[in-house]
mmCIF file of C-alpha atoms in Angstrom:
data_model
loop_
_atom_site.group_PDB
_atom_site.id
_atom_site.type_symbol
_atom_site.label_atom_id
_atom_site.label_comp_id
_atom_site.label_asym_id
_atom_site.label_seq_id
_atom_site.Cartn_x
_atom_site.Cartn_y
_atom_site.Cartn_z
ATOM 1 C CA UNK A 1 2.578 -15.447 22.627
ATOM 2 C CA UNK A 2 4.912 -12.834 22.702
ATOM 3 C CA UNK A 3 2.606 -9.500 22.587
ATOM 4 C CA UNK A 4 4.862 -5.723 21.541
ATOM 5 C CA UNK A 5 4.624 -2.966 22.002
ATOM 6 C CA UNK A 6 5.278 -0.485 20.230
ATOM 7 C CA UNK A 7 5.494 3.469 21.413
ATOM 8 C CA UNK A 8 4.922 6.735 19.588
ATOM 9 C CA UNK A 9 2.030 4.971 17.197
ATOM 10 C CA UNK A 10 3.471 7.714 15.216
ATOM 11 C CA UNK A 11 5.552 10.995 15.661
ATOM 12 C CA UNK A 12 6.433 14.298 14.425
ATOM 13 C CA UNK A 13 9.886 15.039 13.232
ATOM 14 C CA UNK A 14 12.375 16.919 11.585
ATOM 15 C CA UNK A 15 15.384 17.256 9.661
ATOM 16 C CA UNK A 16 18.325 16.663 11.802
ATOM 17 C CA UNK A 17 16.609 15.765 14.649
ATOM 18 C CA UNK A 18 17.781 12.876 17.147
ATOM 19 C CA UNK A 19 14.578 10.284 16.995
ATOM 20 C CA UNK A 20 13.267 7.690 19.631
ATOM 21 C CA UNK A 21 11.594 4.535 18.581
ATOM 22 C CA UNK A 22 10.747 1.709 21.851
ATOM 23 C CA UNK A 23 9.297 -1.463 21.873
ATOM 24 C CA UNK A 24 8.019 -3.679 25.028
ATOM 25 C CA UNK A 25 7.805 -7.167 25.175
ATOM 26 C CA UNK A 26 5.166 -9.292 27.539
ATOM 27 C CA UNK A 27 8.616 -11.145 28.535
ATOM 28 C CA UNK A 28 11.781 -11.783 28.767
ATOM 29 C CA UNK A 29 13.007 -12.509 24.768
ATOM 30 C CA UNK A 30 17.180 -11.376 25.075
ATOM 31 C CA UNK A 31 18.307 -9.781 21.901
ATOM 32 C CA UNK A 32 16.065 -11.783 19.629
ATOM 33 C CA UNK A 33 14.358 -8.526 18.244
ATOM 34 C CA UNK A 34 14.501 -6.877 15.217
ATOM 35 C CA UNK A 35 14.019 -3.567 13.493
ATOM 36 C CA UNK A 36 12.593 -2.794 9.699
ATOM 37 C CA UNK A 37 11.804 0.570 7.784
ATOM 38 C CA UNK A 38 9.122 0.529 5.695
ATOM 39 C CA UNK A 39 7.793 3.370 3.099
ATOM 40 C CA UNK A 40 5.031 3.674 1.767
ATOM 41 C CA UNK A 41 3.965 0.954 -0.734
ATOM 42 C CA UNK A 42 6.498 -1.372 -0.298
ATOM 43 C CA UNK A 43 8.396 -3.605 1.975
ATOM 44 C CA UNK A 44 9.844 -3.603 4.682
ATOM 45 C CA UNK A 45 13.232 -4.230 4.874
ATOM 46 C CA UNK A 46 15.762 -4.729 7.593
ATOM 47 C CA UNK A 47 18.173 -2.221 10.158
ATOM 48 C CA UNK A 48 18.607 -3.884 13.342
ATOM 49 C CA UNK A 49 18.647 -7.865 14.085
ATOM 50 C CA UNK A 50 19.571 -9.579 17.245
ATOM 51 C CA UNK A 51 18.893 -5.529 18.919
ATOM 52 C CA UNK A 52 22.235 -3.550 17.639
ATOM 53 C CA UNK A 53 23.551 -5.186 15.159
ATOM 54 C CA UNK A 54 23.372 -3.192 12.190
ATOM 55 C CA UNK A 55 22.438 -4.860 8.724
ATOM 56 C CA UNK A 56 24.927 -4.057 5.946
ATOM 57 C CA UNK A 57 24.607 -1.570 3.844
ATOM 58 C CA UNK A 58 21.689 0.857 6.597
ATOM 59 C CA UNK A 59 23.320 4.333 7.631
ATOM 60 C CA UNK A 60 24.836 4.342 11.089
ATOM 61 C CA UNK A 61 23.006 6.815 12.331
ATOM 62 C CA UNK A 62 20.049 3.874 12.446
ATOM 63 C CA UNK A 63 21.613 1.960 16.113
ATOM 64 C CA UNK A 64 19.741 -0.613 18.141
ATOM 65 C CA UNK A 65 19.546 -1.144 22.098
ATOM 66 C CA UNK A 66 17.585 -3.283 24.682
ATOM 67 C CA UNK A 67 17.888 -6.675 26.424
ATOM 68 C CA UNK A 68 15.412 -8.479 27.902
ATOM 69 C CA UNK A 69 12.089 -6.787 27.764
ATOM 70 C CA UNK A 70 12.747 -3.031 26.656
ATOM 71 C CA UNK A 71 14.100 -2.081 23.787
ATOM 72 C CA UNK A 72 14.816 1.075 20.781
ATOM 73 C CA UNK A 73 15.489 1.824 17.761
ATOM 74 C CA UNK A 74 17.366 5.465 16.913
ATOM 75 C CA UNK A 75 17.308 8.200 14.552
ATOM 76 C CA UNK A 76 20.650 9.534 15.574
ATOM 77 C CA UNK A 77 20.350 12.758 12.621
ATOM 78 C CA UNK A 78 17.127 12.114 10.375
ATOM 79 C CA UNK A 79 17.046 12.493 6.892
ATOM 80 C CA UNK A 80 14.466 12.864 4.699
ATOM 81 C CA UNK A 81 15.086 9.566 3.442
ATOM 82 C CA UNK A 82 14.037 8.322 7.434
ATOM 83 C CA UNK A 83 10.744 9.823 7.019
ATOM 84 C CA UNK A 84 8.760 6.036 7.186
ATOM 85 C CA UNK A 85 6.797 3.384 8.976
ATOM 86 C CA UNK A 86 9.095 1.509 11.732
ATOM 87 C CA UNK A 87 7.893 -1.742 13.246
ATOM 88 C CA UNK A 88 10.110 -4.800 15.359
ATOM 89 C CA UNK A 89 10.164 -8.167 15.643
ATOM 90 C CA UNK A 90 10.753 -10.814 18.188
ATOM 91 C CA UNK A 91 11.995 -14.242 17.587
ATOM 92 C CA UNK A 92 12.529 -15.864 20.613
ATOM 93 C CA UNK A 93 9.732 -18.367 20.380
ATOM 94 C CA UNK A 94 8.704 -20.124 17.553
ATOM 95 C CA UNK A 95 4.916 -18.162 16.901
ATOM 96 C CA UNK A 96 6.864 -14.850 15.183
ATOM 97 C CA UNK A 97 4.979 -11.279 15.823
ATOM 98 C CA UNK A 98 5.724 -7.462 15.172
ATOM 99 C CA UNK A 99 4.821 -5.087 16.963
ATOM 100 C CA UNK A 100 2.536 -1.943 15.426
ATOM 101 C CA UNK A 101 4.607 0.152 14.363
ATOM 102 C CA UNK A 102 6.004 3.689 15.052
ATOM 103 C CA UNK A 103 5.601 5.740 11.300
ATOM 104 C CA UNK A 104 7.589 9.230 11.363
ATOM 105 C CA UNK A 105 5.596 12.137 9.455
ATOM 106 C CA UNK A 106 7.637 15.163 8.379
ATOM 107 C CA UNK A 107 7.055 18.283 11.144
ATOM 108 C CA UNK B 1 21.431 -11.223 -3.997
ATOM 109 C CA UNK B 2 18.375 -13.669 -3.388
ATOM 110 C CA UNK B 3 15.152 -12.569 -5.059
ATOM 111 C CA UNK B 4 11.436 -13.131 -3.743
ATOM 112 C CA UNK B 5 8.392 -12.587 -5.609
ATOM 113 C CA UNK B 6 4.617 -13.181 -5.211
ATOM 114 C CA UNK B 7 2.237 -14.782 -7.521
ATOM 115 C CA UNK B 8 -0.738 -15.980 -7.166
ATOM 116 C CA UNK B 9 -4.922 -14.528 -7.904
ATOM 117 C CA UNK B 10 -5.876 -10.946 -6.419
ATOM 118 C CA UNK B 11 -9.068 -11.879 -6.287
ATOM 119 C CA UNK B 12 -10.402 -14.948 -3.475
ATOM 120 C CA UNK B 13 -14.325 -15.998 -3.053
ATOM 121 C CA UNK B 14 -15.163 -15.668 0.317
ATOM 122 C CA UNK B 15 -14.447 -19.223 1.968
ATOM 123 C CA UNK B 16 -12.846 -19.700 -0.734
ATOM 124 C CA UNK B 17 -9.090 -21.236 -0.403
ATOM 125 C CA UNK B 18 -6.109 -18.684 -1.003
ATOM 126 C CA UNK B 19 -3.261 -19.741 -3.390
ATOM 127 C CA UNK B 20 -0.517 -17.886 -2.973
ATOM 128 C CA UNK B 21 3.444 -18.608 -3.904
ATOM 129 C CA UNK B 22 6.880 -17.067 -4.016
ATOM 130 C CA UNK B 23 9.140 -18.004 -6.631
ATOM 131 C CA UNK B 24 12.861 -17.898 -5.123
ATOM 132 C CA UNK B 25 15.453 -17.271 -7.685
ATOM 133 C CA UNK B 26 19.215 -15.511 -6.629
ATOM 134 C CA UNK B 27 19.366 -18.485 -4.702
ATOM 135 C CA UNK B 28 18.389 -21.971 -3.636
ATOM 136 C CA UNK B 29 15.667 -22.127 -0.612
ATOM 137 C CA UNK B 30 18.154 -26.597 0.667
ATOM 138 C CA UNK B 31 21.202 -23.586 0.683
ATOM 139 C CA UNK B 32 22.388 -22.339 4.175
ATOM 140 C CA UNK B 33 20.537 -22.430 6.501
ATOM 141 C CA UNK B 34 17.153 -19.848 6.140
ATOM 142 C CA UNK B 35 13.521 -20.644 6.535
ATOM 143 C CA UNK B 36 11.199 -19.267 4.510
ATOM 144 C CA UNK B 37 7.840 -17.186 5.689
ATOM 145 C CA UNK B 38 4.203 -14.942 5.223
ATOM 146 C CA UNK B 39 2.744 -11.932 5.886
ATOM 147 C CA UNK B 40 0.159 -10.212 5.356
ATOM 148 C CA UNK B 41 -0.543 -6.221 6.461
ATOM 149 C CA UNK B 42 -4.348 -4.608 5.452
ATOM 150 C CA UNK B 43 -4.652 -2.159 4.319
ATOM 151 C CA UNK B 44 -3.411 0.416 6.514
ATOM 152 C CA UNK B 45 -2.760 -1.493 9.273
ATOM 153 C CA UNK B 46 0.451 -2.778 10.470
ATOM 154 C CA UNK B 47 2.925 -6.357 10.038
ATOM 155 C CA UNK B 48 0.860 -9.925 10.340
ATOM 156 C CA UNK B 49 3.092 -13.294 11.070
ATOM 157 C CA UNK B 50 1.605 -15.878 9.412
ATOM 158 C CA UNK B 51 4.349 -18.707 9.339
ATOM 159 C CA UNK B 52 7.189 -19.730 8.726
ATOM 160 C CA UNK B 53 8.712 -23.432 6.981
ATOM 161 C CA UNK B 54 12.883 -25.147 7.016
ATOM 162 C CA UNK B 55 13.514 -26.548 4.633
ATOM 163 C CA UNK B 56 13.722 -30.188 5.789
ATOM 164 C CA UNK B 57 9.372 -29.720 5.972
ATOM 165 C CA UNK B 58 9.111 -28.413 9.973
ATOM 166 C CA UNK B 59 6.966 -25.487 10.280
ATOM 167 C CA UNK B 60 5.483 -23.309 12.975
ATOM 168 C CA UNK B 61 2.047 -21.049 12.633
ATOM 169 C CA UNK B 62 -0.066 -18.069 14.123
ATOM 170 C CA UNK B 63 -1.318 -19.685 16.582
ATOM 171 C CA UNK B 64 -4.748 -17.075 15.379
ATOM 172 C CA UNK B 65 -4.503 -18.609 11.515
ATOM 173 C CA UNK B 66 -2.626 -22.462 12.732
ATOM 174 C CA UNK B 67 -6.435 -24.024 11.689
ATOM 175 C CA UNK B 68 -6.379 -23.107 8.407
ATOM 176 C CA UNK B 69 -3.546 -22.254 6.700
ATOM 177 C CA UNK B 70 -0.908 -25.208 6.258
ATOM 178 C CA UNK B 71 2.549 -24.007 3.967
ATOM 179 C CA UNK B 72 5.109 -25.962 2.274
ATOM 180 C CA UNK B 73 7.758 -26.067 -0.209
ATOM 181 C CA UNK B 74 9.302 -27.672 -3.255
ATOM 182 C CA UNK B 75 12.514 -27.250 -3.600
ATOM 183 C CA UNK B 76 12.942 -28.896 -6.694
ATOM 184 C CA UNK B 77 11.284 -24.952 -8.137
ATOM 185 C CA UNK B 78 13.353 -23.874 -5.497
ATOM 186 C CA UNK B 79 8.934 -22.554 -4.405
ATOM 187 C CA UNK B 80 6.896 -22.235 -1.619
ATOM 188 C CA UNK B 81 3.402 -21.856 -0.639
ATOM 189 C CA UNK B 82 0.381 -21.229 1.403
ATOM 190 C CA UNK B 83 -2.210 -22.097 1.322
ATOM 191 C CA UNK B 84 -5.401 -19.959 3.578
ATOM 192 C CA UNK B 85 -9.046 -22.495 3.913
ATOM 193 C CA UNK B 86 -12.555 -20.665 4.578
ATOM 194 C CA UNK B 87 -11.309 -17.157 3.257
ATOM 195 C CA UNK B 88 -13.483 -14.000 5.098
ATOM 196 C CA UNK B 89 -13.301 -9.971 3.969
ATOM 197 C CA UNK B 90 -10.791 -9.967 6.911
ATOM 198 C CA UNK B 91 -8.011 -11.797 4.850
ATOM 199 C CA UNK B 92 -7.841 -8.805 2.881
ATOM 200 C CA UNK B 93 -3.751 -7.139 2.367
ATOM 201 C CA UNK B 94 -0.835 -7.359 0.702
ATOM 202 C CA UNK B 95 0.936 -10.742 1.752
ATOM 203 C CA UNK B 96 4.652 -11.369 1.289
ATOM 204 C CA UNK B 97 7.096 -13.663 1.555
ATOM 205 C CA UNK B 98 10.462 -13.911 2.691
ATOM 206 C CA UNK B 99 13.270 -14.886 3.330
ATOM 207 C CA UNK B 100 14.451 -15.846 7.620
ATOM 208 C CA UNK B 101 17.774 -16.931 8.329
ATOM 209 C CA UNK B 102 17.855 -19.591 10.892
ATOM 210 C CA UNK B 103 20.017 -18.959 13.536
ATOM 211 C CA UNK B 104 20.193 -16.186 15.950
ATOM 212 C CA UNK B 105 19.063 -13.465 15.962
ATOM 213 C CA UNK B 106 16.160 -15.411 13.059
ATOM 214 C CA UNK B 107 15.948 -12.286 11.306
ATOM 215 C CA UNK B 108 13.988 -11.971 8.045
ATOM 216 C CA UNK B 109 16.269 -10.318 5.915
ATOM 217 C CA UNK B 110 15.174 -10.452 2.130
ATOM 218 C CA UNK B 111 11.570 -9.849 0.720
ATOM 219 C CA UNK B 112 9.224 -10.134 -1.421
ATOM 220 C CA UNK B 113 7.164 -7.338 -2.640
ATOM 221 C CA UNK B 114 4.105 -7.764 -2.047
ATOM 222 C CA UNK B 115 0.139 -9.335 -3.655
ATOM 223 C CA UNK B 116 -2.755 -7.827 -2.999
ATOM 224 C CA UNK B 117 -5.236 -10.447 -2.440
ATOM 225 C CA UNK B 118 -9.015 -9.350 -1.901
ATOM 226 C CA UNK B 119 -10.890 -10.875 -0.636
ATOM 227 C CA UNK B 120 -14.902 -10.155 -2.242
ATOM 228 C CA UNK B 121 -17.591 -12.174 -4.291
#
């Protein structure tokens, strides 16, 4: 099975900060990598698909990059609504898997 | 816009069977190239993918749960189902159903609100 490792597991940041979250796959997954945002008490929602494609309706301050085993989610200028937990997910094979999550907290 | 809604008992006894239904509205589960998935999340923890079904009947399951779960669908009612046998307290979680795009990035683009299932006597 492909394992997904996110780092950091949590971070503290201020409004306006640039935030970078990384996700590493245990083997190459091409661009079969998606990112989700989950706010407290809510279901996750899709942010980025295929490593770098922005889901319709998601603000352009979110961006994704990477290929193979190493991926990043970048928030260019953190907004108050962005404090949440972020998960990566690989869809390379028929056993889909999520990363452990990164919680972005207010500094 | 498609909407998904989970339903089922909120309390299941240990060693019993957990049965959940996902109702899909605003679109048919047979339209387009999609798959239908279950995901769970224990309190304060991360997301765990349970499995998925393609309309056409093929399924994929998380190997760690495969021996205990069955995912099926009813196209006439636009519903799909999760059955999990021999549950323990470790199966206590919020269970989500979601729609996935059946090609390219296969992303989960629509989610239900989730339903809490507690395993306890």
